[in-house]
Short mmCIF file of C-alpha atoms and ligand atoms in Angstrom, two decimals:
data_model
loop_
_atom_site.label_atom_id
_atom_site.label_comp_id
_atom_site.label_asym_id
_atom_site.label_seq_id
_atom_site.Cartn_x
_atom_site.Cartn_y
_atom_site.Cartn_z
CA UNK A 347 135.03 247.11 -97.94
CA UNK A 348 133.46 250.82 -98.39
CA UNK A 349 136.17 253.78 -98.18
CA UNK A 350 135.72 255.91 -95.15
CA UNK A 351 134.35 259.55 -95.46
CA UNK A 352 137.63 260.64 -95.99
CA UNK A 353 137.69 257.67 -98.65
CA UNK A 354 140.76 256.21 -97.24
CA UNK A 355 140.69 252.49 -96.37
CA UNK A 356 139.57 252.03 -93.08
CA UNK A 357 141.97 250.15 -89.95
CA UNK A 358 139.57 248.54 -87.98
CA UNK A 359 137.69 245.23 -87.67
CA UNK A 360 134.06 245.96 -86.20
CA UNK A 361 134.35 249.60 -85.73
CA UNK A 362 136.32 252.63 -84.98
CA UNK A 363 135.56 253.53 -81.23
CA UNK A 364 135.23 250.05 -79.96
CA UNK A 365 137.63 247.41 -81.37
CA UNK A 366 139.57 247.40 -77.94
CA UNK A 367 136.48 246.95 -75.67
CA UNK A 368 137.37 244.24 -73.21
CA UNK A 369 141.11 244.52 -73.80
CA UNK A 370 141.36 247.47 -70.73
CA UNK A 371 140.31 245.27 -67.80
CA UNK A 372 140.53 241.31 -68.66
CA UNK A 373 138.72 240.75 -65.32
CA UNK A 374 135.99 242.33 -65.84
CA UNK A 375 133.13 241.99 -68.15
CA UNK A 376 131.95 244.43 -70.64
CA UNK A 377 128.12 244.90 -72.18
CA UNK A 378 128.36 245.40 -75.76
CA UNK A 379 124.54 246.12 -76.93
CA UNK A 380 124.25 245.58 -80.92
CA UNK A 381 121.45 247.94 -82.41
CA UNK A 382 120.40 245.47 -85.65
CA UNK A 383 117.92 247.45 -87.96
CA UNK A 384 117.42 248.37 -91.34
CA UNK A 385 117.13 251.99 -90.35
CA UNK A 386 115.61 253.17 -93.56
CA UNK A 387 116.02 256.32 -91.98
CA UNK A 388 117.63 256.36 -88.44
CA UNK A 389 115.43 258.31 -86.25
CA UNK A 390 115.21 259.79 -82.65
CA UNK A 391 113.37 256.58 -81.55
CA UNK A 392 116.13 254.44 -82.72
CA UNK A 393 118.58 256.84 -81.06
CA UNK A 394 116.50 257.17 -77.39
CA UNK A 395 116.37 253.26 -77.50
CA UNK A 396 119.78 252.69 -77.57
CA UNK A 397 120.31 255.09 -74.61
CA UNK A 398 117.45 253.91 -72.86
CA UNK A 399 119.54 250.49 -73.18
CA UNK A 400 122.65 252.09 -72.20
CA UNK A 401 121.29 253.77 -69.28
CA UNK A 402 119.04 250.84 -67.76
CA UNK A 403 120.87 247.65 -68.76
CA UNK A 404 124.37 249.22 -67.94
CA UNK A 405 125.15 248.69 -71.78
CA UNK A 406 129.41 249.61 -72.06
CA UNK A 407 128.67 250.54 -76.03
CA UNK A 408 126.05 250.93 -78.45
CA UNK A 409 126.73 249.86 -82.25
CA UNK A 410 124.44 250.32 -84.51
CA UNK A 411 124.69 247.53 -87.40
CA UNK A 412 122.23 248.62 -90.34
CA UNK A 413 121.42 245.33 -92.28
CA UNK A 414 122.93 244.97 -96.09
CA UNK A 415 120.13 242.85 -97.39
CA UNK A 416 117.70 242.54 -95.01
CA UNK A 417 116.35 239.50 -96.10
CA UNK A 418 112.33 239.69 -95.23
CA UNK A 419 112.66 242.92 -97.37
CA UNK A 420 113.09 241.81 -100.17
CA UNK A 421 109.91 242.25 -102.04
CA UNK A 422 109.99 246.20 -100.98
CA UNK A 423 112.02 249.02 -101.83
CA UNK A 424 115.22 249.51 -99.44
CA UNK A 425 117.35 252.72 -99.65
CA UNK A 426 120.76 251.96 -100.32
CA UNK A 427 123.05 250.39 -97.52
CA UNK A 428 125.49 253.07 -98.20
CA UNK A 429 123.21 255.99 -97.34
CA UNK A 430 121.71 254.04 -94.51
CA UNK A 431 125.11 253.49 -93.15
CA UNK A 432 126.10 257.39 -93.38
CA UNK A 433 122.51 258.71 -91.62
CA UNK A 434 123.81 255.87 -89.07
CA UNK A 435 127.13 257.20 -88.84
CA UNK A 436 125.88 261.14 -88.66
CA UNK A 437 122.93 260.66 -85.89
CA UNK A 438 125.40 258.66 -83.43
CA UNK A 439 128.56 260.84 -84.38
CA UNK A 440 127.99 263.24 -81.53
CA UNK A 441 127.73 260.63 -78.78
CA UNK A 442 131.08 258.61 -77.44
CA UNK A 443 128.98 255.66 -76.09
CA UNK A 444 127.96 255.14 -79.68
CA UNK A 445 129.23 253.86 -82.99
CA UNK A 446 128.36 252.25 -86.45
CA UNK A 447 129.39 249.53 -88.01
CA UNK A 448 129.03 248.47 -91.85
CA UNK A 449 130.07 244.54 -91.39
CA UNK A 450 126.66 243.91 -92.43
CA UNK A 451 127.09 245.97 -95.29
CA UNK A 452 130.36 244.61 -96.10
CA UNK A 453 129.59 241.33 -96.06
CA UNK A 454 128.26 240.13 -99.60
CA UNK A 455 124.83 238.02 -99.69
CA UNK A 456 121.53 238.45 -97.32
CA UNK A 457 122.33 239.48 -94.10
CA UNK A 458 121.93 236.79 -91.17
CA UNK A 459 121.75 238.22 -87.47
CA UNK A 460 123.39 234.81 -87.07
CA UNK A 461 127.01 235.75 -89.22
CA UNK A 462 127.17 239.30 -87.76
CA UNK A 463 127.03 237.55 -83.95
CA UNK A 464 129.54 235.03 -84.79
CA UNK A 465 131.88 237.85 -86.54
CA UNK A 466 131.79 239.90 -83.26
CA UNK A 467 132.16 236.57 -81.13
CA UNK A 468 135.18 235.80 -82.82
CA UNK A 469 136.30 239.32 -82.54
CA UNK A 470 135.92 240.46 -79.20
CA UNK A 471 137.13 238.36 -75.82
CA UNK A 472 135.24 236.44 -73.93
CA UNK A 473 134.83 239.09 -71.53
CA UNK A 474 132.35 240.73 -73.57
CA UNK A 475 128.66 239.99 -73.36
CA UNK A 476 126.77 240.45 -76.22
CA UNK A 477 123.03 242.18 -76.33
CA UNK A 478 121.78 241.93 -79.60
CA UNK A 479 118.92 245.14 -79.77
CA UNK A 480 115.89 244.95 -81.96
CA UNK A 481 112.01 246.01 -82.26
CA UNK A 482 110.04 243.67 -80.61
CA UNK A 483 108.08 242.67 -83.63
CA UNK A 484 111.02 241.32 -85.04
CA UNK A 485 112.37 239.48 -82.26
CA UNK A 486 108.82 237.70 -82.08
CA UNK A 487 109.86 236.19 -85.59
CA UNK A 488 113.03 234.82 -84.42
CA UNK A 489 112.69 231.35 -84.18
CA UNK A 490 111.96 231.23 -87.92
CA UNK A 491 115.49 233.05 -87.98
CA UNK A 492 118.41 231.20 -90.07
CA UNK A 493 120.12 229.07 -86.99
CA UNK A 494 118.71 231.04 -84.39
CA UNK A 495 119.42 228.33 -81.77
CA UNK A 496 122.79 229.22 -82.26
CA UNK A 497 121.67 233.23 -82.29
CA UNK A 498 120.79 231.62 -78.40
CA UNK A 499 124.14 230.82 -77.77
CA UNK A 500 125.61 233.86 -78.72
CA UNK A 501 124.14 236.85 -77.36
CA UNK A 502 121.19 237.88 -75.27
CA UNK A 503 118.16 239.76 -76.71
CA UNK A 504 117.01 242.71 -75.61
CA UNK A 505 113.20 243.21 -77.24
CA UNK A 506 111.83 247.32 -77.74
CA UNK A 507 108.69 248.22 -77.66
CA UNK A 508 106.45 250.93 -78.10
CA UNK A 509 104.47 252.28 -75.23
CA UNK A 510 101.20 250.73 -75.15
CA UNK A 511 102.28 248.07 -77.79
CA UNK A 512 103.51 245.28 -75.32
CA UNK A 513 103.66 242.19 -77.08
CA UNK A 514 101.39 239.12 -75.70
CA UNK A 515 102.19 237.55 -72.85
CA UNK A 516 101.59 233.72 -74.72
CA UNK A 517 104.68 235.09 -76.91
CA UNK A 518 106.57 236.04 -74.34
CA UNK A 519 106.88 232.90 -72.26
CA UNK A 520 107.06 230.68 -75.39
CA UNK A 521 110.46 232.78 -76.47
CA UNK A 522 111.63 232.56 -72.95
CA UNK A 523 110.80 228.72 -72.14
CA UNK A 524 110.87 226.89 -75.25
CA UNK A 525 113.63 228.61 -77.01
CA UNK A 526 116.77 228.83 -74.53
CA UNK A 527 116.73 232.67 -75.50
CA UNK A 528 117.56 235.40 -72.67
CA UNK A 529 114.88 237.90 -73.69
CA UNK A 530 114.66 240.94 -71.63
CA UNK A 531 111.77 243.50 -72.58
CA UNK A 532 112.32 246.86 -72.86
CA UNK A 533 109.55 249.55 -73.26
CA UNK A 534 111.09 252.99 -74.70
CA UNK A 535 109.85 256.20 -74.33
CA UNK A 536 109.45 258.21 -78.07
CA UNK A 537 109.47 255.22 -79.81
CA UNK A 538 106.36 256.43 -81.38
CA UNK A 539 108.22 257.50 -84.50
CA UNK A 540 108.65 254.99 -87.14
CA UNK A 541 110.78 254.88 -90.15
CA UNK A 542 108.11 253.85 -92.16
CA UNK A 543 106.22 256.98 -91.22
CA UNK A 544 109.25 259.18 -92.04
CA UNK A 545 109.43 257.97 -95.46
CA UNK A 546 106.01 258.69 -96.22
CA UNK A 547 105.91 262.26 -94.67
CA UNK A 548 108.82 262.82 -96.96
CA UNK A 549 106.92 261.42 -99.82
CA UNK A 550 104.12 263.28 -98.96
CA UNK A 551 105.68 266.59 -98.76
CA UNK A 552 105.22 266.71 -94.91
CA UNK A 553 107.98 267.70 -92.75
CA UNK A 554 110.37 265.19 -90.39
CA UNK A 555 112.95 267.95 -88.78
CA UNK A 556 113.14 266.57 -85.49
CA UNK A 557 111.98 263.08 -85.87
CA UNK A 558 115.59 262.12 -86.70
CA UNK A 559 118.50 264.27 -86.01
CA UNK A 560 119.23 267.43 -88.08
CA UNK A 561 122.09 266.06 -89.79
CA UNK A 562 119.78 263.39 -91.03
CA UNK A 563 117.59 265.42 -91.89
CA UNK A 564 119.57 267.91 -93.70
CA UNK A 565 121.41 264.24 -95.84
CA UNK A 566 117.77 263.43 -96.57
CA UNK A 567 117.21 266.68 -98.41
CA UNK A 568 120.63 266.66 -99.98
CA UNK A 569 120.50 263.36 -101.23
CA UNK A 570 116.79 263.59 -102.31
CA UNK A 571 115.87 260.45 -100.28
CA UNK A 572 112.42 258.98 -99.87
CA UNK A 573 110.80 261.83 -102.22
CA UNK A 574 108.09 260.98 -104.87
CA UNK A 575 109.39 262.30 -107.97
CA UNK A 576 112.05 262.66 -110.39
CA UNK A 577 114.75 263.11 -107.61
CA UNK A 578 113.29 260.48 -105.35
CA UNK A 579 113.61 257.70 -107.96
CA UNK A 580 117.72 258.80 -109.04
CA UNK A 581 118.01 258.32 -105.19
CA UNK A 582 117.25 254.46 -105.45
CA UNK A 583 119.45 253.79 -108.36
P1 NAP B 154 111.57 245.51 -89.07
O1 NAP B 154 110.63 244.42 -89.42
O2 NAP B 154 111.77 246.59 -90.08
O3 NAP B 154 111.26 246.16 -87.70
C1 NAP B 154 110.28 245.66 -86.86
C2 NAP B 154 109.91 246.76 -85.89
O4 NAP B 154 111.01 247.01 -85.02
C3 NAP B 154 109.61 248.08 -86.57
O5 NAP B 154 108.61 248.71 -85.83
C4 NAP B 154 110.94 248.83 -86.46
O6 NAP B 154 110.76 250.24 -86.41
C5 NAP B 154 111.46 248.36 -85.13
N1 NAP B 154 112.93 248.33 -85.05
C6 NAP B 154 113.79 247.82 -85.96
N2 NAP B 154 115.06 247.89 -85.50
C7 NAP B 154 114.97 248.48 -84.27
C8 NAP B 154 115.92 248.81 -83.27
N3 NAP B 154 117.22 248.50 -83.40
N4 NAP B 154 115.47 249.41 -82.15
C9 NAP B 154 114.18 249.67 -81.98
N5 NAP B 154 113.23 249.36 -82.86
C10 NAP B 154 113.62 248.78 -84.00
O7 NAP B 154 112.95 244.83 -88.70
P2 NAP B 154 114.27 244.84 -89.52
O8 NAP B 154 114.85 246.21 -89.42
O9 NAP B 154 114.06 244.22 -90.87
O10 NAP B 154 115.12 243.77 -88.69
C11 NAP B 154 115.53 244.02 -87.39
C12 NAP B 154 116.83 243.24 -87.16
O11 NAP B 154 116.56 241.84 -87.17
C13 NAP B 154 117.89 243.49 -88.24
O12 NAP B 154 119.15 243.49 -87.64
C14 NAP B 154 117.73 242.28 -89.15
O13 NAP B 154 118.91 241.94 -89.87
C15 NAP B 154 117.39 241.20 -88.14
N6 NAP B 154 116.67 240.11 -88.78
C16 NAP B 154 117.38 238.97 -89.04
C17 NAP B 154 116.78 237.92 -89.69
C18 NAP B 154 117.59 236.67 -89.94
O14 NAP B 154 118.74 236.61 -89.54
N7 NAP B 154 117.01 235.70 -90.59
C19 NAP B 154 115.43 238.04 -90.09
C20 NAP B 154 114.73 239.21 -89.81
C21 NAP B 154 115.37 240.26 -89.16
P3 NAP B 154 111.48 251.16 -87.52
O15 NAP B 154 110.90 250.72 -88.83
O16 NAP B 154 111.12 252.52 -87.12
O17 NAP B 154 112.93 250.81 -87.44
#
């Protein structure tokens, strides 16, 4: 388990703002929407999409879950899970309907959407529904996912896209008709920024301030993330 900011050893089981949800109201049911991602850097896209899923699908909480080892990524560079966690932690510090959690990054091994859903099924009550939130692209992959029939069983989807970047209707119905999986597609406004394209503005000497929050930016800088050079390659090791 990684020490809290304040390096102490943290209390909780999923997360520090929502452990509890469901506990308030046994009768009624809660909408916990997961944000999975490698977020290799967090950015405002990431950040309007979850409260574009808050707002129209009546999403409770937001957590965002950056992946450990994300396992299709394995032939490319990934920034460390610790400093992916922390830009997590900073960009969604500021808003109460959102938090981070590192059980991905706890848990040793590749990461499996399918262990993360059962660890928060077997935390939280019945009561809670479970959303699991991803780009689109991704979720068109899923049925080549490790056990994703059971990744069926335990949450719904909820797809993003881009505007403009709607993915075909053939895919679409297959996911929905063939698989068992609740899909619901959800078109975000801003999601034009990519974390691909941050990294290589920041490679390339080009600017991101406000393409991700300012504390991300300023943790980028600090820690010399993403940069071609000397600095750039301490920052993976
Ligand atoms: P990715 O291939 O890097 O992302 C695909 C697209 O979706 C990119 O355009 C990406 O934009 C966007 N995206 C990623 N996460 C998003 C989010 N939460 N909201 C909106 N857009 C998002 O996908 P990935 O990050 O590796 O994987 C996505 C999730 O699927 C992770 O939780 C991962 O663990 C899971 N996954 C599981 C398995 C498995 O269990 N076998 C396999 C693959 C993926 P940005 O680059 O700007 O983020």
């Amino acid at each position: 388990m990684l020490p809290d900011r304040e390096g102490a050893a943290r209390q909780y089981a999923v997360c520090e703002r929502f452990d509890d949800l469901g506990k308030d109201d046994p009768d009624r049911t809660y909408r916990l929407g997961i944000m999975g991602g490698t977020f290799d850097p967090v950015h405002i896209g990431h950040l309007a999409c979850a409260e574009q899923a808050r707002d129209e699908l009546g999403m409770d909480a937001i957590i965002f879950i950056p992946a450990g080892v994300p396992v299709y990524k394995k032939d490319q560079k990934v920034t460390p899970a610790a400093d992916r966690l922390e830009m997590c932690r900073l960009a969604v510090a500021s808003n109460p309907a959102f938090d981070v959690s590192s059980i991905e990054v706890d848990r040793e091994g590749d990461t499996y959407t399918v262990d993360t859903l059962r660890q928060l099924r077997a935390h939280y009550p019945d009561n809670v529904e479970l959303f699991f939130i991803t780009g689109a692209d991704a979720v068109m992959s899923i049925m080549k996912w490790r056990d994703s029939a059971q990744i069926a069983h335990l949450a719904k989807l909820v797809a993003v896209t881009r505007p403009g970047y709607a993915p075909p209707e053939e895919m679409k119905r297959v996911l929905r008709e063939r698989t068992g999986f609740q899909v619901s597609f959800l078109e975000v406004t801003g999601l034009d920024v990519s974390s691909s394209d941050l990294r290589r503005r920041v490679a390339d000497g080009r600017s991101i301030r406000y393409l991700t929050k300012e504390v991300v930016f300023r943790y980028i800088e600090e820690h010399g993330l993403y940069r071609n050079d000397e600095e750039g390659e301490r920052a993976w090791s």
